[in-house]
Amino acid sequence: MRLSRLVFQTLREAPKEADTVSHKLMVRASLIRQVAAGVYEWLPFGWRAVLKAAAIVREEMDRAGAQEVLLPQLSPRELWEESGRWGAYGKNLMRLKDRHERDFALGPTHEEVITDLARATLRSYRRLPATMYQIQTKFRDEMRPRFGVMRAREFMMKDAYSFDVDDAASERSYETMRVAYNRIFTRLGLNYRMVDADSGPIGGSFSQEFMVLADAGEDIIASCTSCDYAANMEKAESAPLPAPEGSAEAAPEAISTPGTKSANAVSKLLGRPIRDIAKLMFYQVGEELVGVMVRGDHEINEVRLARLLGVDEVVMAKADTIIAKTGLPIGYMGPVDLPGIRVIADRDLAAMPSIVTGANRVDEHLVHVKPGRDFTPALVSPIRKACEGDPCPKCGQPLKLMHGIEVGHIFKLGLKYSKAMHAVFLDEGGKEQMMVMGCYGIGVTRIVAAAVEQNHDDRGIIWPFSLAPYKAMVVPVGAEPDLVAAAEQLYVDLEAAGVEVLFDDRTEAPGVKFADADLLGVPVQLIVGKTFKARGLIEMRRRGTKQGIEVSPQDAVAQVKSLA
RNA sequence: CGGGGCGUAGCGCAGUGGUAGCGCGCCUGCCUUGGGCGCAGGAGGUCCCCGGUUCGAACCCGGGCGCCCCGACCA
C-alpha cells in the first residue's frame, strides 16, 4: 500500500477527550475516529489490525472444532423475556421499537438467540456436543463509555456457545476452549494472565477471565508471586492473616471520640494502626438489615458477601433506614450490644485480639473489644477484598495486585438458559434432557486497544508482529532518481513476495516520514537513504530499536519474508 | 444516576457586546531530503442548536443537545 493512497491523517496532537495512551495513539495514528460517545469508525490501517485479531481467533476456534455462524444483532423482546433478561439486563441493553411498536434489543451478547437456535436443531444426543461461534458487533449502552474502543458502546466480539449432554461433557468443551484461548492470546503476542472470576450478570457457575496486563486496565487482579494462583478482585481470596501480637485482657472501655466517624479518623485520634479499628457497615438484604465488619485497613468484597448470603446482589443500606431501624448514631455504631441486627464478621477481623469499635453512642468508641468475648458474630467468613502482600490461598506466598484489561471470559453456564428456554434433547432412552451450556467471549476490538496499551513508546505504536496491519514499511529518504527507483523496486519486490508492506511514497521531509513510521508502528522499517547513497544498502530497522542493520535489497526481501 | 468541565476551521487553542483569529494540518509555487525543514501565496467557519435581551450577540439571559472527567462501598 502506498501511503499517498492510504486513507489516513496522522495527528501531531491527540484530541482532548483521549486520555489513555492507547486511545491517544489510536486516534493520532488514524486507526479510529469517534462518531459519538463510545462509537467509533475504524479506518483502513486500524481495521486491518482488527482483522488480524479476528483471523487468529477464527483459526483457533476452527481448530478447536467450533463452527462459525452469524446471528442477528436485532432480536425480539420475546426471546429476552424467556430468559428473564429483558428486565434483568437493565439499562445496558440497547432497546428499540420497530414501526409496529414491537420491542427489540440490539444484542449485547447472544445466549438467548443461540439457545433458540440450539433447541430447534440439536434435538438428539447424537448431535451433541456442539460449539458455535460468531464474530460480530455487539451493543451495550454503557453507563460510561471510556478509553476509546476499550469500553465502547458498539464493539466487536467473538462469542462462542457450547452445548453438551451433561456436566462432564460440558467440562470437556470448556477445557477445549480454555486451551484455545491460551493459544489465541499467546499468538497475539500479549502479556496476559488467566484468572478465576465471578460470572456476573451472564449467570452460571464458574468462569475464568483473560487479562492483558496494563496499568490503564480497569480491572484489578491478584496474582501469586510464587505459584500459578490468579484471580480478579471479586473472586480473589487470601489465606488467613496471622493475628497481630497482643491481647485484650482489659474489659471494653468507652472513650470520647468527638467528631470521629471514620476508621481513619479514629486511628489518627487514638494513634493506633488502622487495622485495629473495626469498620461496621450496613447492607440491605431483602427486608433485613445486616451489619458487616472488616478491619479498618480492609474493604468489603460485595460479590463475596452476596454469595455468602445467597443473594444476587447486596446494596449498602441508606443512612435513614439504619437510623430508623436501630435508633443509633451513624458513624458510632458497634457490634457490642447491638440489638436485633445480624452481624457478619470478616475472618481476619474476628482473629484480632483487641479492636476499637463504635460504642453505639454519639462521639464515643469502645477500646479493648475482643471478638467472640464481647460480641458474637452471627457468621465469621472471609468477606474482604484481597490486598497487596496478602498470603496466597494456595501456597501462602505474597499476592501481587495488578491492573488488567479483560479481553476474554469463559463461563460454565450450566442449565441457566436451557432451563429458562426449555432447550432439551432426547437421550438414548428417548427421554428429554436439558442441554448443559458454556459461553466464551473475546473482545476483538478491545484486543487491539490492549495491544497498543501494552506495546508502545513515546513515539508511537510498536505492533506485535501478529497484529501488525502491515509487516514492513519502505521509507525512501532522498530525492535522487536512483534512490527513489530502488525504493520503488524494493516495495514491488516485497509485495510480489507476499509481504504486507507500506510504501511511503509521499514527498515529505525526512522528519515527517520517520515520525509517521514510528507512530504507525509497523514492525520492520526499511530505510532507503544515506546507506543506499553510500553503499547501495538498505537500513533495516525493527520498530522499537534505535539502530538498524545494513542489508542489500535482495536480503531485505528475504529477511522480511522469513519473519512473516 | 450524582458532581464538575468543555463545545469557535480536520486537530490543539485564543477571542467575553461592534459581524472571527493563532499554531499544526490542507492546497499552489519555489526550496529542501537522516528525525514533525524554510519562503511566498491561498482555501477552509450555521462560533453546538433554539429562543430572548440589544441598534448590534461567538460573547449577556433562558431552554435544549453533545462531548469529556470524577464519583456512584468506608458509616
XYZ file of C-alpha atoms (C1' of nucleotides) in Angstrom:
639
model
C 0.000 0.000 0.000
C 1.250 3.405 -0.933
C 0.988 5.921 1.861
C -0.074 8.508 -0.691
C -3.187 6.433 -1.300
C -3.973 5.281 2.229
C -6.967 6.967 3.829
C -5.423 8.350 6.970
C -4.386 11.544 8.661
C -1.852 11.349 11.427
C -2.161 13.994 14.095
C 0.558 15.701 15.994
C -1.784 16.355 18.887
C -4.396 13.994 20.242
C -7.982 15.179 20.681
C -8.526 16.402 24.192
C -11.054 13.710 25.065
C -8.432 10.999 24.697
C -6.743 10.254 27.981
C -5.222 6.786 27.899
C -2.088 6.155 25.873
C -3.773 3.654 23.590
C -6.703 5.960 22.874
C -4.388 8.848 22.038
C -2.143 6.779 19.834
C -5.017 5.093 18.054
C -6.509 8.459 17.173
C -3.182 10.060 16.308
C -2.175 7.152 14.098
C -5.569 7.282 12.412
C -6.770 3.827 13.450
C -10.075 5.086 14.766
C -12.237 8.179 14.806
C -15.026 8.923 17.199
C -18.545 9.389 15.880
C -20.449 9.524 19.171
C -19.717 8.633 22.771
C -18.446 5.082 22.695
C -18.991 4.751 18.939
C -16.045 4.643 16.552
C -15.121 4.349 12.926
C -12.260 2.022 12.088
C -10.056 3.455 9.345
C -8.189 1.180 6.934
C -4.981 0.878 8.926
C -6.756 0.149 12.199
C -9.299 -2.136 10.646
C -6.504 -4.349 9.353
C -5.357 -4.837 12.938
C -8.885 -5.847 13.925
C -8.960 -8.297 11.025
C -5.621 -9.767 12.153
C -7.006 -10.351 15.624
C -10.233 -11.777 14.231
C -8.340 -14.108 11.901
C -6.312 -15.594 14.737
C -9.429 -16.005 16.837
C -11.221 -17.653 13.924
C -8.352 -20.032 13.206
C -8.169 -21.182 16.781
C -11.924 -21.528 17.117
C -11.997 -23.643 13.994
C -9.056 -25.684 15.228
C -10.971 -26.299 18.458
C -13.884 -27.641 16.454
C -16.220 -24.694 16.904
C -18.478 -23.833 13.976
C -18.869 -20.279 12.776
C -22.340 -18.801 12.441
C -23.758 -15.314 12.139
C -26.615 -14.422 14.444
C -28.830 -11.358 14.083
C -27.949 -8.241 16.008
C -31.615 -7.413 16.280
C -33.579 -9.772 18.491
C -37.204 -9.653 19.614
C -38.226 -8.867 23.149
C -39.959 -12.248 23.500
C -36.656 -14.088 23.455
C -35.332 -11.868 26.222
C -38.499 -12.304 28.227
C -37.977 -16.062 28.079
C -34.626 -15.852 29.767
C -35.788 -13.111 32.094
C -33.103 -10.736 30.889
C -35.403 -8.159 29.287
C -35.738 -6.944 32.856
C -32.571 -8.309 34.426
C -30.061 -6.904 31.962
C -31.071 -3.390 32.876
C -30.142 -0.204 31.098
C -27.104 -1.656 29.388
C -29.424 -3.378 26.948
C -29.960 -1.209 23.876
C -33.647 -1.318 23.087
C -35.656 -0.071 20.162
C -39.070 -0.365 18.596
C -39.992 -1.150 15.032
C -42.728 0.672 13.094
C -45.330 -1.583 14.653
C -44.163 -0.627 18.119
C -42.695 -4.072 18.678
C -39.780 -4.183 21.095
C -36.340 -5.313 20.036
C -32.918 -5.441 21.597
C -29.571 -4.890 19.931
C -27.598 -7.882 21.134
C -25.089 -7.250 23.920
C -24.391 -10.998 23.846
C -26.314 -13.850 22.289
C -27.247 -16.556 24.776
C -30.952 -16.216 24.016
C -30.596 -16.291 20.267
C -28.172 -19.201 20.200
C -30.214 -21.203 22.690
C -33.224 -20.692 20.472
C -31.172 -21.999 17.556
C -29.829 -24.929 19.542
C -33.194 -26.100 20.798
C -34.536 -26.083 17.256
C -31.665 -28.007 15.694
C -29.928 -30.075 18.365
C -32.812 -32.351 19.251
C -30.889 -35.558 19.778
C -27.934 -36.629 21.914
C -26.370 -37.722 18.612
C -25.884 -34.100 17.589
C -24.063 -33.204 20.751
C -21.609 -31.862 21.644
C -21.784 -28.747 19.511
C -19.969 -25.435 19.828
C -20.880 -22.455 17.668
C -19.286 -19.054 17.485
C -19.604 -15.762 15.693
C -17.543 -12.630 15.279
C -19.881 -9.707 15.311
C -20.716 -6.240 16.501
C -22.248 -6.067 19.966
C -24.144 -3.236 21.592
C -24.078 -2.231 25.205
C -25.409 1.065 26.435
C -22.514 1.530 28.824
C -23.052 3.804 31.771
C -19.825 5.468 30.904
C -18.013 4.667 27.693
C -14.308 5.207 28.203
C -10.799 4.848 26.910
C -11.675 4.840 23.212
C -12.624 1.422 21.936
C -11.648 -0.172 25.230
C -15.083 0.413 26.714
C -17.267 1.316 23.780
C -20.995 1.044 23.274
C -20.575 -0.687 19.951
C -17.713 -3.146 19.660
C -16.657 -6.330 18.001
C -16.768 -9.505 19.942
C -16.259 -13.180 19.303
C -18.806 -15.144 21.244
C -18.994 -18.931 21.349
C -21.505 -21.249 22.964
C -21.168 -24.932 23.758
C -23.991 -27.434 24.160
C -23.424 -30.749 25.867
C -25.289 -33.768 27.168
C -24.066 -33.499 30.745
C -21.689 -31.739 33.123
C -18.722 -33.963 32.344
C -19.092 -33.337 28.620
C -19.571 -29.616 29.223
C -16.404 -29.655 31.270
C -14.551 -31.059 28.267
C -15.951 -28.385 25.969
C -14.876 -25.742 28.462
C -11.383 -27.201 28.624
C -11.118 -27.197 24.855
C -11.991 -23.508 24.822
C -9.594 -22.745 27.643
C -6.774 -24.282 25.646
C -7.866 -22.397 22.519
C -7.950 -19.129 24.445
C -4.443 -19.589 25.729
C -3.266 -20.303 22.206
C -5.027 -17.185 20.926
C -3.575 -14.765 23.436
C -0.139 -16.275 23.130
C -0.280 -15.950 19.353
C -1.434 -12.368 19.670
C 1.806 -11.614 21.480
C 0.091 -10.235 24.570
C 1.338 -10.377 28.139
C -1.735 -11.771 29.855
C -2.945 -13.800 32.817
C -5.793 -16.255 33.082
C -7.645 -15.534 36.315
C -10.534 -17.021 38.270
C -13.557 -14.764 38.099
C -17.079 -14.273 39.253
C -19.536 -14.895 36.475
C -21.570 -11.711 36.899
C -24.847 -10.971 35.149
C -24.390 -13.552 32.396
C -25.009 -16.087 35.105
C -23.722 -19.549 35.617
C -21.405 -21.224 37.988
C -17.752 -20.764 37.199
C -15.640 -18.673 34.946
C -12.169 -17.533 34.067
C -11.016 -14.268 32.595
C -8.095 -13.476 30.347
C -6.460 -10.248 31.400
C -3.915 -8.247 29.459
C -1.612 -6.653 31.993
C -1.555 -2.874 31.654
C -1.681 -0.004 34.102
C -4.602 1.533 32.255
C -6.684 -1.588 32.855
C -9.989 -1.045 34.602
C -9.812 -4.343 36.451
C -7.538 -5.360 39.261
C -6.279 -8.888 39.585
C -4.473 -10.620 42.387
C -1.685 -12.853 41.236
C 0.630 -15.016 43.340
C 4.307 -14.140 43.200
C 5.220 -17.782 43.565
C 2.582 -20.193 42.268
C 0.053 -20.027 39.422
C -2.835 -18.666 41.503
C -4.509 -15.651 39.930
C -7.983 -14.204 40.380
C -9.800 -10.977 39.770
C -10.669 -8.789 42.732
C -14.212 -10.049 43.006
C -13.038 -13.594 43.339
C -9.603 -13.216 44.925
C -9.077 -14.917 48.270
C -6.233 -14.883 50.680
C -5.059 -17.259 53.366
C -5.845 -16.137 56.943
C -3.562 -13.399 58.184
C -1.548 -14.104 61.313
C -3.262 -12.322 64.193
C -1.236 -9.355 65.432
C 0.529 -9.637 68.781
C -1.263 -8.554 71.899
C -4.332 -9.467 73.839
C -7.294 -7.735 75.374
C -7.263 -8.741 78.994
C -8.908 -5.465 79.796
C -12.660 -5.148 79.508
C -14.189 -2.883 76.891
C -13.980 0.730 77.840
C -15.776 3.717 76.379
C -13.668 6.644 75.334
C -14.632 10.024 73.997
C -14.072 10.466 70.264
C -15.920 13.604 69.278
C -16.431 14.136 65.566
C -14.539 10.984 64.624
C -16.757 8.854 62.478
C -14.420 7.171 60.051
C -11.959 4.416 60.867
C -9.250 6.631 59.514
C -10.138 9.476 61.852
C -10.363 7.155 64.864
C -6.988 5.693 64.001
C -5.442 9.153 63.888
C -7.099 10.332 67.062
C -6.012 7.304 69.081
C -2.655 6.903 67.412
C -3.346 3.248 66.714
C -2.807 1.380 63.467
C -5.873 1.449 61.249
C -6.084 -2.337 61.260
C -7.105 -2.167 64.948
C -10.164 -0.106 64.142
C -13.210 -2.118 63.116
C -15.448 -0.886 60.353
C -19.113 -1.782 60.657
C -21.239 -1.255 57.597
C -24.877 -1.995 56.963
C -26.381 -3.742 53.991
C -29.960 -4.057 52.941
C -30.598 -7.728 52.235
C -34.226 -8.030 51.292
C -36.115 -6.748 54.334
C -33.244 -7.435 56.665
C -30.575 -5.026 57.762
C -27.258 -6.848 58.064
C -24.130 -5.498 59.735
C -20.800 -6.362 58.151
C -17.458 -5.904 59.893
C -13.963 -5.743 58.499
C -10.671 -4.401 59.767
C -10.075 -0.727 59.125
C -7.396 -1.498 56.584
C -9.664 -3.840 54.624
C -12.555 -3.425 52.231
C -15.708 -5.446 51.897
C -15.985 -7.655 48.840
C -19.648 -7.220 47.982
C -19.671 -10.001 45.461
C -18.432 -12.464 48.081
C -20.869 -11.076 50.586
C -23.755 -11.604 48.196
C -22.640 -15.175 47.558
C -22.348 -15.821 51.277
C -25.852 -14.531 51.871
C -27.188 -16.396 48.868
C -28.498 -13.331 47.069
C -27.770 -11.853 43.646
C -26.583 -8.537 44.874
C -26.195 -6.584 48.081
C -26.638 -2.857 48.428
C -25.491 -0.606 51.206
C -28.349 0.452 53.434
C -29.380 4.084 53.358
C -28.481 6.164 56.361
C -32.081 6.975 57.272
C -33.010 3.288 57.079
C -30.263 2.461 59.540
C -31.343 5.194 61.904
C -34.987 4.213 61.608
C -34.287 0.561 62.349
C -31.745 0.965 65.119
C -32.162 4.438 66.504
C -28.394 4.578 66.803
C -25.962 7.214 65.548
C -24.320 6.617 62.206
C -20.552 6.567 62.497
C -20.544 5.387 66.087
C -22.216 2.026 65.769
C -20.545 -1.097 67.042
C -21.293 -4.805 67.441
C -21.348 -4.819 71.243
C -24.949 -4.844 72.480
C -26.293 -4.167 69.044
C -29.866 -5.367 69.339
C -31.650 -7.294 66.644
C -29.035 -6.969 63.935
C -27.246 -9.907 62.433
C -23.522 -9.128 62.293
C -21.195 -10.844 59.862
C -17.509 -10.555 60.677
C -14.623 -10.969 58.318
C -12.333 -13.818 59.261
C -9.324 -11.578 59.732
C -11.320 -9.132 61.854
C -12.557 -11.972 64.063
C -8.969 -13.080 64.655
C -7.925 -9.738 66.105
C -7.043 -9.876 69.802
C -8.330 -6.387 70.502
C -10.172 -3.876 68.391
C -11.763 -0.466 68.572
C -15.456 -0.287 67.695
C -18.246 2.231 67.860
C -19.966 2.440 71.230
C -23.481 2.962 69.874
C -23.410 6.421 71.454
C -22.593 9.692 69.727
C -18.928 10.699 69.956
C -17.871 7.507 71.736
C -15.917 4.414 70.811
C -15.051 1.258 72.734
C -11.470 0.085 73.102
C -10.307 -3.371 74.221
C -13.107 -5.121 72.355
C -12.372 -8.788 71.777
C -14.358 -10.549 69.056
C -16.010 -13.664 70.430
C -15.842 -12.433 74.006
C -17.527 -9.060 73.846
C -19.756 -9.825 70.916
C -20.575 -12.908 68.896
C -20.900 -12.528 65.163
C -23.710 -14.472 63.523
C -21.188 -15.568 60.940
C -17.419 -15.414 60.505
C -16.228 -15.730 56.936
C -13.664 -14.238 54.568
C -15.623 -11.364 53.066
C -12.955 -8.800 52.364
C -11.046 -7.888 49.259
C -7.545 -9.228 48.924
C -4.725 -6.744 49.466
C -1.246 -6.429 48.087
C 1.049 -8.755 50.037
C -1.704 -10.974 51.450
C -0.769 -14.646 51.676
C -1.775 -16.678 48.629
C -4.661 -19.061 49.385
C -2.849 -21.827 47.546
C 0.748 -21.533 48.691
C 0.937 -18.761 51.277
C 3.432 -16.625 49.369
C 2.584 -12.917 48.895
C -0.043 -11.866 46.391
C 0.592 -9.040 43.997
C -2.141 -6.725 42.672
C -2.008 -5.701 39.031
C -4.212 -3.828 36.609
C -5.594 -5.769 33.711
C -7.733 -5.323 30.628
C -10.300 -8.070 30.298
C -10.017 -9.413 26.763
C -11.562 -12.833 27.212
C -14.020 -14.524 29.524
C -15.093 -18.156 29.563
C -18.107 -19.397 31.526
C -19.697 -22.612 32.544
C -23.329 -21.669 32.237
C -24.807 -24.955 33.380
C -28.557 -25.136 32.856
C -29.393 -21.472 33.320
C -30.576 -20.798 29.782
C -31.591 -24.314 28.821
C -33.916 -24.381 31.791
C -35.391 -20.946 31.205
C -35.810 -21.516 27.479
C -36.504 -25.223 27.529
C -33.505 -26.262 25.449
C -33.712 -30.027 25.599
C -32.623 -33.051 23.591
C -33.671 -36.699 23.630
C -31.203 -39.072 25.257
C -30.564 -42.685 24.291
C -33.579 -43.749 26.281
C -35.798 -41.292 24.423
C -36.055 -39.106 27.477
C -35.847 -35.307 27.465
C -32.697 -33.867 28.997
C -31.510 -30.303 29.449
C -28.502 -29.184 27.465
C -25.542 -28.101 29.543
C -24.135 -24.857 28.202
C -20.928 -22.895 28.219
C -20.210 -19.483 26.776
C -16.942 -17.940 25.716
C -16.269 -14.328 24.749
C -13.349 -12.387 23.331
C -13.331 -8.628 22.853
C -11.817 -8.430 19.398
C -11.677 -4.658 19.089
C -10.589 -4.389 22.700
C -7.650 -6.654 21.901
C -6.308 -4.031 19.529
C -6.546 -1.314 22.181
C -4.978 -3.611 24.773
C -2.131 -4.443 22.411
C -1.404 -0.751 21.830
C -1.641 -0.083 25.546
C 0.946 -2.751 26.145
C 3.195 -2.095 23.155
C 4.217 1.496 22.569
C 6.898 4.043 23.311
C 6.902 7.833 23.341
C 6.975 7.916 19.547
C 4.057 5.681 18.858
C 2.758 2.167 18.486
C 5.006 -0.893 18.393
C 2.823 -3.597 16.894
C 3.273 -7.193 17.903
C 4.024 -8.919 14.625
C 0.821 -10.970 14.658
C -1.414 -7.892 14.890
C 0.583 -5.524 12.708
C -1.617 -4.135 9.915
C 1.477 -4.229 7.704
C 4.673 -6.065 8.450
C 7.133 -3.764 6.736
C 7.351 -0.171 5.597
C 9.657 1.141 2.900
C 10.813 4.680 3.618
C 12.808 6.465 0.925
C 14.799 9.356 2.337
C 16.186 11.375 -0.534
C 15.031 12.533 -3.933
C 17.762 11.097 -6.157
C 16.164 9.215 -9.065
C 18.156 6.017 -8.465
C 17.283 6.062 -4.776
C 13.596 6.549 -5.447
C 13.696 3.830 -8.093
C 15.418 1.426 -5.708
C 12.820 2.084 -3.010
C 10.043 1.562 -5.505
C 11.641 -1.694 -6.634
C 12.024 -2.884 -3.063
C 8.337 -2.200 -2.425
C 7.306 -4.039 -5.576
C 9.544 -6.986 -4.729
C 8.163 -7.233 -1.208
C 4.606 -7.203 -2.473
C 5.493 -9.867 -5.002
C 6.964 -11.916 -2.167
C 3.629 -11.735 -0.385
C 4.751 -9.348 2.333
C 2.172 -6.891 3.614
C 4.092 -3.694 3.042
C 3.550 0.041 3.233
C 5.460 2.381 0.965
C 5.970 5.986 1.996
C 5.907 7.490 -1.475
C 4.976 10.949 -0.189
C 7.222 13.940 -0.807
C 7.543 14.730 2.851
C 10.565 15.890 4.776
C 12.574 13.078 6.335
C 11.473 14.058 9.821
C 7.835 13.698 8.879
C 8.421 10.292 7.335
C 10.322 8.964 10.320
C 7.795 10.380 12.753
C 4.862 8.823 10.889
C 6.663 5.495 10.528
C 7.263 5.394 14.277
C 3.732 6.495 15.074
C 2.162 3.853 12.843
C 4.438 1.287 14.414
C 4.906 -1.142 11.540
C 7.419 -3.735 12.843
C 10.076 -3.507 10.146
C 11.251 -0.194 8.720
C 13.265 -0.381 5.517
C 15.012 2.932 5.078
C 16.441 3.742 1.671
C 18.619 6.745 2.376
C 22.170 7.574 3.261
C 23.344 3.962 3.418
C 21.945 3.477 -0.054
C 23.694 6.542 -1.355
C 26.973 5.472 0.207
C 26.929 1.712 -0.288
C 23.784 0.736 -2.129
C 22.382 -0.826 1.051
C 19.051 -0.644 2.853
C 18.850 0.120 6.538
C 16.542 -2.452 8.099
C 15.308 -1.456 11.499
C 12.917 -3.129 13.923
C 10.400 -0.650 15.304
C 11.346 -0.010 18.896
C 15.081 -0.377 18.382
C 17.385 2.526 17.670
C 19.920 1.015 15.349
C 19.238 -0.986 12.250
C 21.348 -3.322 10.175
C 22.519 -2.700 6.635
C 21.362 -5.215 4.070
C 21.169 -5.467 0.332
C 17.713 -5.020 -1.197
C 17.602 -8.749 -2.026
C 18.467 -9.728 1.550
C 15.897 -7.266 2.867
C 13.139 -9.043 0.958
C 14.344 -12.462 2.082
C 14.692 -11.457 5.714
C 11.320 -9.756 5.975
C 9.718 -12.720 4.281
C 11.262 -15.109 6.779
C 9.801 -13.111 9.669
C 6.245 -13.500 8.490
C -27.660 8.266 38.026
C -24.919 12.496 41.147
C -20.942 16.268 40.798
C -17.616 19.102 37.677
C -15.621 20.856 32.990
C -15.901 21.952 27.881
C -18.480 22.929 22.830
C -15.057 28.728 17.909
C -11.570 25.639 10.804
C -9.612 18.489 10.216
C -6.593 18.625 15.414
C -4.895 21.841 19.564
C -6.460 26.601 21.239
C -7.164 32.396 21.784
C -11.026 35.870 21.435
C -16.026 37.677 26.824
C -21.072 43.233 23.102
C -19.232 46.247 17.078
C -20.010 40.716 12.461
C -13.545 35.950 13.948
C -8.094 34.802 14.873
C -3.256 31.813 16.134
C -0.253 27.098 15.801
C -0.379 22.433 13.415
C -2.698 20.147 9.268
C -4.697 21.050 3.996
C -3.958 23.447 -1.377
C -0.378 26.107 -5.125
C 4.667 27.558 -6.337
C 9.797 27.669 -5.110
C 13.243 25.294 -1.941
C 14.674 21.068 0.906
C 15.649 15.145 1.798
C 18.606 11.203 8.176
C 14.198 12.945 12.645
C 7.359 16.671 12.613
C 12.646 21.969 7.104
C 12.259 27.147 5.012
C 9.946 31.208 1.954
C 5.646 33.179 -0.649
C 0.589 32.878 -1.825
C -4.202 30.503 -0.753
C -8.661 27.504 0.659
C -11.443 26.328 4.717
C -16.341 28.696 9.862
C -24.713 27.591 10.597
C -18.571 30.440 16.545
C -23.318 23.179 19.095
C -28.918 24.245 18.479
C -33.452 27.091 19.578
C -35.462 31.265 21.813
C -34.781 36.021 24.373
C -32.245 40.914 25.593
C -29.859 44.682 22.398
C -29.332 49.350 17.062
C -25.941 45.141 17.071
C -24.635 38.550 20.251
C -19.331 33.754 19.365
C -19.665 36.894 23.837
C -25.283 38.547 28.098
C -30.021 35.640 29.715
C -33.293 31.105 29.340
C -34.013 26.286 27.472
C -32.102 22.147 24.936
C -28.326 18.928 22.711
C -23.451 16.943 22.515
C -18.598 15.568 24.430
C -15.147 14.681 28.456
C -13.596 13.899 33.572
C -14.604 12.354 38.714
C -17.859 9.599 41.744
C -21.530 6.085 42.496
C -18.825 0.744 49.471
C -15.543 3.041 54.227
C -20.789 4.980 58.316
